[in-house]
Amino acid sequence: MGIEVKGNKVLYPVAGVGLGAVAAGIRKTGRLDLLLVTLREGTRVGAVFTRNRFCAAPVQICREHLSQNLPRALIINTGCANAGTGQAGRADALQTCAEVAARLGLSTQAVLPFSTGVILERLPMKPLLEGIPLAVGQLRADAWEEAARAIMTTDTFPKSASRQMTLQGRRVTLTGISKGAGMIRPNMATLLSFIATDACISAPLLQQLTRDVADQTFNRITVDGDTSTNDSFLVVATGEAGNEEIARVDEAYEQLFEAVSALALELAHAIIRDGEGATKFITVQVEGGRDEAECLQVAYAISHSPLVKTAFFASDPNLGRILAAIGYAGIMDLNVEGILLYLDEVLVSEDGGRASSYREEEGQRVMARPEITVRVVLGRGTATARVWTCDLSHEYVSINADYRS
């Protein structure tokens, strides 16, 4: 299952980036599950990671290595998250980095490890380590499609996006991949997502760009309200496009920011469309808040409600569930009589109750659509926020009940 993603994918190579994807047999045989990414010397990296206190061993190692060195390689496995594995998990992640470093002639600190899959299990080191030289042998600049497949877990389709733009008179390329379908409520960035560009930008500005892009895209999606132990989002900039280094917030920075944001939002939306068992793509837009934070409170209360999400799956206009979620979102001085609730173009509620113009058959008609917007007007100010989510189906339960098989 999954909500259709339209359009043909053209994935442009990014100068200075090599990719090698192989089937190492980490959890299942015959499927791509190990990805090696190499970066030219001098590549700048912006990174944000999960705020889950049980963060995985590779997240811990990534943070340490980024503080010591400019990365030259990423090694990503699926099938095992290497989370909840204590000091042994750290040792496994470091051994993985050391093997990549030895094969590429790098320092161990120049390698960043990433893992995704089952929590509370050790990495199967033998197939992983044996897969690394195979990945080295597969390195190509144009292997983005294979790379997107190699990081999938319960995903039903690979998630990738690419575009080119003119920046300071130079052609700049951006290509990215993501994985994720369940355990989705990023609280930093996303599941796993990697965006590469050949633009030249200073390291401090790239970190700012990465953090701000995450906040406006991946941090606004939710499938089930669960923040992963392994969430990681990287933007790498090789500088190969030859543009003048972007070293301050100016027009060139804003152009690059908009391009990276648009690409990241495309990837984030693909994650929602592939939400485990999802049949509906739902935009929750909250307007008229005193600040963005309270708009997000309301948007997430609606988006995380199992009662709301199951009503959408059933196309059941039981819309009092949305009002209940707004009411318990935590805004203690909320005047419910000032709230407007819309389902797409249909006004559902006003003056604290059902709108006089609302007819249930209109709600039924909208609920049957594959893409729906829930619009809430709080009437308290000018702030606005938007969150993207999906419905909750029988298949979500089946997938997660059988996840380790």
PDB file of C-alpha atoms in Angstrom, residues 139-359:
ATOM      1  CA  LEU A 139      31.393   3.110  -6.397  1.00  0.00           C
ATOM      2  CA  ARG A 140      29.844   5.250  -9.141  1.00  0.00           C
ATOM      3  CA  ALA A 141      28.668   8.830  -9.466  1.00  0.00           C
ATOM      4  CA  ASP A 142      25.312   7.855 -10.986  1.00  0.00           C
ATOM      5  CA  ALA A 143      24.131   5.205  -8.484  1.00  0.00           C
ATOM      6  CA  TRP A 144      21.524   7.367  -6.707  1.00  0.00           C
ATOM      7  CA  GLU A 145      18.634   5.036  -7.547  1.00  0.00           C
ATOM      8  CA  GLU A 146      20.444   2.036  -6.070  1.00  0.00           C
ATOM      9  CA  ALA A 147      21.431   4.183  -3.087  1.00  0.00           C
ATOM     10  CA  ALA A 148      17.805   5.053  -2.369  1.00  0.00           C
ATOM     11  CA  ARG A 149      16.870   1.362  -2.438  1.00  0.00           C
ATOM     12  CA  ALA A 150      19.764   0.329  -0.226  1.00  0.00           C
ATOM     13  CA  ILE A 151      18.550   2.362   2.765  1.00  0.00           C
ATOM     14  CA  MET A 152      14.919   1.143   2.720  1.00  0.00           C
ATOM     15  CA  THR A 153      13.364  -0.819   5.597  1.00  0.00           C
ATOM     16  CA  THR A 154       9.542  -1.102   5.512  1.00  0.00           C
ATOM     17  CA  ASP A 155       9.444   1.456   2.690  1.00  0.00           C
ATOM     18  CA  THR A 156       7.430   0.286  -0.312  1.00  0.00           C
ATOM     19  CA  PHE A 157       9.265   2.541  -2.764  1.00  0.00           C
ATOM     20  CA  PRO A 158      12.615   4.355  -2.868  1.00  0.00           C
ATOM     21  CA  LYS A 159      12.544   8.060  -2.056  1.00  0.00           C
ATOM     22  CA  SER A 160      14.739  10.327  -4.134  1.00  0.00           C
ATOM     23  CA  ALA A 161      14.680  13.804  -5.609  1.00  0.00           C
ATOM     24  CA  SER A 162      16.968  15.869  -7.799  1.00  0.00           C
ATOM     25  CA  ARG A 163      17.132  19.242  -9.470  1.00  0.00           C
ATOM     26  CA  GLN A 164      19.490  21.749 -11.023  1.00  0.00           C
ATOM     27  CA  MET A 165      19.588  25.512 -10.685  1.00  0.00           C
ATOM     28  CA  THR A 166      21.681  28.498 -11.691  1.00  0.00           C
ATOM     29  CA  LEU A 167      23.550  30.069  -8.795  1.00  0.00           C
ATOM     30  CA  GLN A 168      25.922  32.992  -9.264  1.00  0.00           C
ATOM     31  CA  GLY A 169      26.055  32.152 -12.965  1.00  0.00           C
ATOM     32  CA  ARG A 170      26.981  28.504 -12.349  1.00  0.00           C
ATOM     33  CA  ARG A 171      24.909  25.372 -12.764  1.00  0.00           C
ATOM     34  CA  VAL A 172      24.398  23.762  -9.374  1.00  0.00           C
ATOM     35  CA  THR A 173      23.063  20.243  -8.812  1.00  0.00           C
ATOM     36  CA  LEU A 174      21.145  18.911  -5.817  1.00  0.00           C
ATOM     37  CA  THR A 175      20.235  15.236  -5.334  1.00  0.00           C
ATOM     38  CA  GLY A 176      18.891  13.540  -2.230  1.00  0.00           C
ATOM     39  CA  ILE A 177      17.517  10.305  -0.833  1.00  0.00           C
ATOM     40  CA  SER A 178      15.468   9.429   2.241  1.00  0.00           C
ATOM     41  CA  LYS A 179      14.063   6.371   3.926  1.00  0.00           C
ATOM     42  CA  GLY A 180      11.113   6.100   6.258  1.00  0.00           C
ATOM     43  CA  ALA A 181       7.567   4.801   6.483  1.00  0.00           C
ATOM     44  CA  GLY A 182       6.974   4.110  10.190  1.00  0.00           C
ATOM     45  CA  MET A 183       8.329   5.369  13.515  1.00  0.00           C
ATOM     46  CA  ILE A 184       7.977   8.808  11.993  1.00  0.00           C
ATOM     47  CA  ARG A 185       7.763  11.939  14.083  1.00  0.00           C
ATOM     48  CA  PRO A 186      11.148  13.575  13.535  1.00  0.00           C
ATOM     49  CA  ASN A 187      12.424  15.726  16.367  1.00  0.00           C
ATOM     50  CA  MET A 188      15.509  17.143  14.711  1.00  0.00           C
ATOM     51  CA  ALA A 189      15.550  16.044  11.134  1.00  0.00           C
ATOM     52  CA  THR A 190      14.344  12.787   9.681  1.00  0.00           C
ATOM     53  CA  LEU A 191      14.727   9.046   9.753  1.00  0.00           C
ATOM     54  CA  LEU A 192      17.660   8.869   7.379  1.00  0.00           C
ATOM     55  CA  SER A 193      18.050  11.512   4.704  1.00  0.00           C
ATOM     56  CA  PHE A 194      21.053  12.613   2.700  1.00  0.00           C
ATOM     57  CA  ILE A 195      21.145  15.563   0.321  1.00  0.00           C
ATOM     58  CA  ALA A 196      24.215  16.359  -1.751  1.00  0.00           C
ATOM     59  CA  THR A 197      25.008  19.478  -3.729  1.00  0.00           C
ATOM     60  CA  ASP A 198      28.062  20.675  -5.616  1.00  0.00           C
ATOM     61  CA  ALA A 199      27.506  24.252  -4.419  1.00  0.00           C
ATOM     62  CA  CYS A 200      30.251  25.998  -2.474  1.00  0.00           C
ATOM     63  CA  ILE A 201      29.099  27.254   0.937  1.00  0.00           C
ATOM     64  CA  SER A 202      30.936  27.850   4.208  1.00  0.00           C
ATOM     65  CA  ALA A 203      30.669  25.196   6.908  1.00  0.00           C
ATOM     66  CA  PRO A 204      28.890  27.404   9.485  1.00  0.00           C
ATOM     67  CA  LEU A 205      26.269  28.537   6.971  1.00  0.00           C
ATOM     68  CA  LEU A 206      25.747  24.987   5.743  1.00  0.00           C
ATOM     69  CA  GLN A 207      25.021  23.877   9.305  1.00  0.00           C
ATOM     70  CA  GLN A 208      22.541  26.745   9.707  1.00  0.00           C
ATOM     71  CA  LEU A 209      20.899  25.857   6.396  1.00  0.00           C
ATOM     72  CA  THR A 210      20.620  22.186   7.360  1.00  0.00           C
ATOM     73  CA  ARG A 211      19.016  22.958  10.715  1.00  0.00           C
ATOM     74  CA  ASP A 212      16.556  25.456   9.243  1.00  0.00           C
ATOM     75  CA  VAL A 213      15.615  23.174   6.340  1.00  0.00           C
ATOM     76  CA  ALA A 214      14.958  20.335   8.788  1.00  0.00           C
ATOM     77  CA  ASP A 215      12.710  22.510  10.923  1.00  0.00           C
ATOM     78  CA  GLN A 216      10.552  23.508   7.952  1.00  0.00           C
ATOM     79  CA  THR A 217      10.323  20.117   6.240  1.00  0.00           C
ATOM     80  CA  PHE A 218      11.202  16.874   8.017  1.00  0.00           C
ATOM     81  CA  ASN A 219      10.253  18.236  11.430  1.00  0.00           C
ATOM     82  CA  ARG A 220       6.734  18.873  10.102  1.00  0.00           C
ATOM     83  CA  ILE A 221       5.813  15.310   9.175  1.00  0.00           C
ATOM     84  CA  THR A 222       4.365  12.539  11.314  1.00  0.00           C
ATOM     85  CA  VAL A 223       3.068   9.057  10.604  1.00  0.00           C
ATOM     86  CA  ASP A 224       2.641   7.667  14.103  1.00  0.00           C
ATOM     87  CA  GLY A 225       4.131  10.187  16.548  1.00  0.00           C
ATOM     88  CA  ASP A 226       7.195   8.039  17.346  1.00  0.00           C
ATOM     89  CA  THR A 227      10.631   9.681  17.174  1.00  0.00           C
ATOM     90  CA  SER A 228      13.281   7.203  16.024  1.00  0.00           C
ATOM     91  CA  THR A 229      16.509   6.448  17.860  1.00  0.00           C
ATOM     92  CA  ASN A 230      18.452   6.793  14.601  1.00  0.00           C
ATOM     93  CA  ASP A 231      17.106   9.913  12.867  1.00  0.00           C
ATOM     94  CA  SER A 232      19.850  11.644  10.889  1.00  0.00           C
ATOM     95  CA  PHE A 233      19.789  14.333   8.208  1.00  0.00           C
ATOM     96  CA  LEU A 234      22.886  15.418   6.316  1.00  0.00           C
ATOM     97  CA  VAL A 235      23.465  18.047   3.662  1.00  0.00           C
ATOM     98  CA  VAL A 236      26.869  17.744   2.002  1.00  0.00           C
ATOM     99  CA  ALA A 237      28.345  20.427  -0.257  1.00  0.00           C
ATOM    100  CA  THR A 238      31.323  19.413  -2.368  1.00  0.00           C
ATOM    101  CA  GLY A 239      32.057  22.872  -3.829  1.00  0.00           C
ATOM    102  CA  GLU A 240      32.634  21.404  -7.294  1.00  0.00           C
ATOM    103  CA  ALA A 241      30.162  23.759  -9.027  1.00  0.00           C
ATOM    104  CA  GLY A 242      32.745  26.539  -8.878  1.00  0.00           C
ATOM    105  CA  ASN A 243      30.463  29.269  -7.555  1.00  0.00           C
ATOM    106  CA  GLU A 244      31.876  31.892  -5.230  1.00  0.00           C
ATOM    107  CA  GLU A 245      31.770  30.572  -1.663  1.00  0.00           C
ATOM    108  CA  ILE A 246      28.556  31.574   0.079  1.00  0.00           C
ATOM    109  CA  ALA A 247      29.815  32.979   3.364  1.00  0.00           C
ATOM    110  CA  ARG A 248      26.937  35.171   4.505  1.00  0.00           C
ATOM    111  CA  VAL A 249      23.167  35.262   4.360  1.00  0.00           C
ATOM    112  CA  ASP A 250      22.572  37.002   1.050  1.00  0.00           C
ATOM    113  CA  GLU A 251      20.635  36.432  -2.158  1.00  0.00           C
ATOM    114  CA  ALA A 252      22.775  33.436  -3.136  1.00  0.00           C
ATOM    115  CA  TYR A 253      22.235  31.835   0.276  1.00  0.00           C
ATOM    116  CA  GLU A 254      18.475  32.361   0.047  1.00  0.00           C
ATOM    117  CA  GLN A 255      18.400  30.818  -3.432  1.00  0.00           C
ATOM    118  CA  LEU A 256      20.287  27.746  -2.236  1.00  0.00           C
ATOM    119  CA  PHE A 257      18.146  27.522   0.893  1.00  0.00           C
ATOM    120  CA  GLU A 258      14.945  27.559  -1.154  1.00  0.00           C
ATOM    121  CA  ALA A 259      16.260  24.869  -3.493  1.00  0.00           C
ATOM    122  CA  VAL A 260      17.368  22.562  -0.671  1.00  0.00           C
ATOM    123  CA  SER A 261      14.081  23.177   1.177  1.00  0.00           C
ATOM    124  CA  ALA A 262      12.008  22.302  -1.883  1.00  0.00           C
ATOM    125  CA  LEU A 263      13.961  19.107  -2.423  1.00  0.00           C
ATOM    126  CA  ALA A 264      13.739  18.162   1.276  1.00  0.00           C
ATOM    127  CA  LEU A 265       9.993  18.810   1.309  1.00  0.00           C
ATOM    128  CA  GLU A 266       9.560  16.526  -1.704  1.00  0.00           C
ATOM    129  CA  LEU A 267      11.382  13.777   0.195  1.00  0.00           C
ATOM    130  CA  ALA A 268       9.413  14.454   3.390  1.00  0.00           C
ATOM    131  CA  HIS A 269       6.101  14.252   1.536  1.00  0.00           C
ATOM    132  CA  ALA A 270       7.209  10.963  -0.038  1.00  0.00           C
ATOM    133  CA  ILE A 271       7.723   9.552   3.454  1.00  0.00           C
ATOM    134  CA  ILE A 272       4.138  10.437   4.395  1.00  0.00           C
ATOM    135  CA  ARG A 273       2.816   9.007   1.131  1.00  0.00           C
ATOM    136  CA  ASP A 274       4.613   5.779   2.013  1.00  0.00           C
ATOM    137  CA  GLY A 275       3.432   5.771   5.643  1.00  0.00           C
ATOM    138  CA  GLU A 276       2.962   2.183   6.752  1.00  0.00           C
ATOM    139  CA  GLY A 277      -0.501   1.235   5.520  1.00  0.00           C
ATOM    140  CA  ALA A 278      -1.328   4.820   4.477  1.00  0.00           C
ATOM    141  CA  THR A 279      -4.199   5.507   2.080  1.00  0.00           C
ATOM    142  CA  LYS A 280      -4.687   9.263   2.648  1.00  0.00           C
ATOM    143  CA  PHE A 281      -2.221  12.185   2.466  1.00  0.00           C
ATOM    144  CA  ILE A 282      -3.409  14.781   4.976  1.00  0.00           C
ATOM    145  CA  THR A 283      -2.298  18.383   5.355  1.00  0.00           C
ATOM    146  CA  VAL A 284      -3.131  19.940   8.722  1.00  0.00           C
ATOM    147  CA  GLN A 285      -2.962  23.734   8.505  1.00  0.00           C
ATOM    148  CA  VAL A 286      -3.495  25.838  11.619  1.00  0.00           C
ATOM    149  CA  GLU A 287      -3.908  29.581  11.201  1.00  0.00           C
ATOM    150  CA  GLY A 288      -4.552  32.546  13.447  1.00  0.00           C
ATOM    151  CA  GLY A 289      -2.364  31.484  16.351  1.00  0.00           C
ATOM    152  CA  ARG A 290      -0.530  33.845  18.687  1.00  0.00           C
ATOM    153  CA  ASP A 291       2.730  32.174  17.665  1.00  0.00           C
ATOM    154  CA  GLU A 292       3.920  29.296  15.542  1.00  0.00           C
ATOM    155  CA  ALA A 293       4.476  27.068  18.570  1.00  0.00           C
ATOM    156  CA  GLU A 294       0.798  26.979  19.547  1.00  0.00           C
ATOM    157  CA  CYS A 295      -0.208  26.411  15.932  1.00  0.00           C
ATOM    158  CA  LEU A 296       2.078  23.378  15.911  1.00  0.00           C
ATOM    159  CA  GLN A 297       0.577  22.184  19.219  1.00  0.00           C
ATOM    160  CA  VAL A 298      -2.834  22.033  17.613  1.00  0.00           C
ATOM    161  CA  ALA A 299      -1.582  20.582  14.333  1.00  0.00           C
ATOM    162  CA  TYR A 300       0.227  17.731  16.074  1.00  0.00           C
ATOM    163  CA  ALA A 301      -2.671  17.019  18.429  1.00  0.00           C
ATOM    164  CA  ILE A 302      -4.843  16.427  15.352  1.00  0.00           C
ATOM    165  CA  SER A 303      -2.153  14.563  13.433  1.00  0.00           C
ATOM    166  CA  HIS A 304      -1.320  12.181  16.288  1.00  0.00           C
ATOM    167  CA  SER A 305      -4.863  11.291  17.310  1.00  0.00           C
ATOM    168  CA  PRO A 306      -5.555   7.611  16.529  1.00  0.00           C
ATOM    169  CA  LEU A 307      -9.280   8.418  16.516  1.00  0.00           C
ATOM    170  CA  VAL A 308      -8.830  11.150  13.913  1.00  0.00           C
ATOM    171  CA  LYS A 309      -6.491   9.030  11.801  1.00  0.00           C
ATOM    172  CA  THR A 310      -8.757   5.962  11.819  1.00  0.00           C
ATOM    173  CA  ALA A 311     -11.752   8.136  10.880  1.00  0.00           C
ATOM    174  CA  PHE A 312      -9.836   9.311   7.827  1.00  0.00           C
ATOM    175  CA  PHE A 313      -8.995   5.710   6.914  1.00  0.00           C
ATOM    176  CA  ALA A 314     -12.684   4.791   7.087  1.00  0.00           C
ATOM    177  CA  SER A 315     -13.742   7.987   5.249  1.00  0.00           C
ATOM    178  CA  ASP A 316     -16.030   8.526   8.251  1.00  0.00           C
ATOM    179  CA  PRO A 317     -16.936  12.215   8.829  1.00  0.00           C
ATOM    180  CA  ASN A 318     -16.820  11.767  12.609  1.00  0.00           C
ATOM    181  CA  LEU A 319     -15.326  15.243  12.811  1.00  0.00           C
ATOM    182  CA  GLY A 320     -16.023  15.847  16.478  1.00  0.00           C
ATOM    183  CA  ARG A 321     -12.790  13.909  16.979  1.00  0.00           C
ATOM    184  CA  ILE A 322     -10.897  16.817  15.406  1.00  0.00           C
ATOM    185  CA  LEU A 323     -12.591  19.297  17.743  1.00  0.00           C
ATOM    186  CA  ALA A 324     -11.647  17.126  20.706  1.00  0.00           C
ATOM    187  CA  ALA A 325      -7.998  17.103  19.602  1.00  0.00           C
ATOM    188  CA  ILE A 326      -7.973  20.887  19.243  1.00  0.00           C
ATOM    189  CA  GLY A 327      -9.440  21.155  22.730  1.00  0.00           C
ATOM    190  CA  TYR A 328      -6.817  18.980  24.429  1.00  0.00           C
ATOM    191  CA  ALA A 329      -3.837  20.440  22.522  1.00  0.00           C
ATOM    192  CA  GLY A 330      -2.834  22.398  25.625  1.00  0.00           C
ATOM    193  CA  ILE A 331      -3.861  25.988  24.863  1.00  0.00           C
ATOM    194  CA  MET A 332      -5.507  26.732  28.200  1.00  0.00           C
ATOM    195  CA  ASP A 333      -7.089  30.085  27.288  1.00  0.00           C
ATOM    196  CA  LEU A 334      -8.479  28.916  23.945  1.00  0.00           C
ATOM    197  CA  ASN A 335     -11.849  30.453  23.040  1.00  0.00           C
ATOM    198  CA  VAL A 336     -13.596  27.621  21.225  1.00  0.00           C
ATOM    199  CA  GLU A 337     -16.363  29.885  19.992  1.00  0.00           C
ATOM    200  CA  GLY A 338     -13.811  31.763  17.909  1.00  0.00           C
ATOM    201  CA  ILE A 339     -12.542  28.685  16.055  1.00  0.00           C
ATOM    202  CA  LEU A 340     -13.329  27.758  12.461  1.00  0.00           C
ATOM    203  CA  LEU A 341     -12.785  24.207  11.224  1.00  0.00           C
ATOM    204  CA  TYR A 342     -12.662  23.398   7.512  1.00  0.00           C
ATOM    205  CA  LEU A 343     -12.309  20.099   5.680  1.00  0.00           C
ATOM    206  CA  ASP A 344     -10.920  21.191   2.317  1.00  0.00           C
ATOM    207  CA  GLU A 345     -13.442  23.816   1.174  1.00  0.00           C
ATOM    208  CA  VAL A 346     -16.213  22.692   3.542  1.00  0.00           C
ATOM    209  CA  LEU A 347     -16.845  24.702   6.723  1.00  0.00           C
ATOM    210  CA  VAL A 348     -17.524  22.131   9.436  1.00  0.00           C
ATOM    211  CA  SER A 349     -17.576  24.073  12.703  1.00  0.00           C
ATOM    212  CA  GLU A 350     -18.011  27.645  13.925  1.00  0.00           C
ATOM    213  CA  ASP A 351     -19.260  29.403  17.082  1.00  0.00           C
ATOM    214  CA  GLY A 352     -18.295  26.389  19.176  1.00  0.00           C
ATOM    215  CA  GLY A 353     -20.415  23.855  17.282  1.00  0.00           C
ATOM    216  CA  ARG A 354     -21.516  22.488  13.932  1.00  0.00           C
ATOM    217  CA  ALA A 355     -21.679  25.140  11.201  1.00  0.00           C
ATOM    218  CA  SER A 356     -25.253  25.824  10.120  1.00  0.00           C
ATOM    219  CA  SER A 357     -24.252  25.278   6.491  1.00  0.00           C
ATOM    220  CA  TYR A 358     -22.546  21.909   7.110  1.00  0.00           C
ATOM    221  CA  ARG A 359     -24.093  18.723   5.746  1.00  0.00           C
TER     222      ARG A 359
END
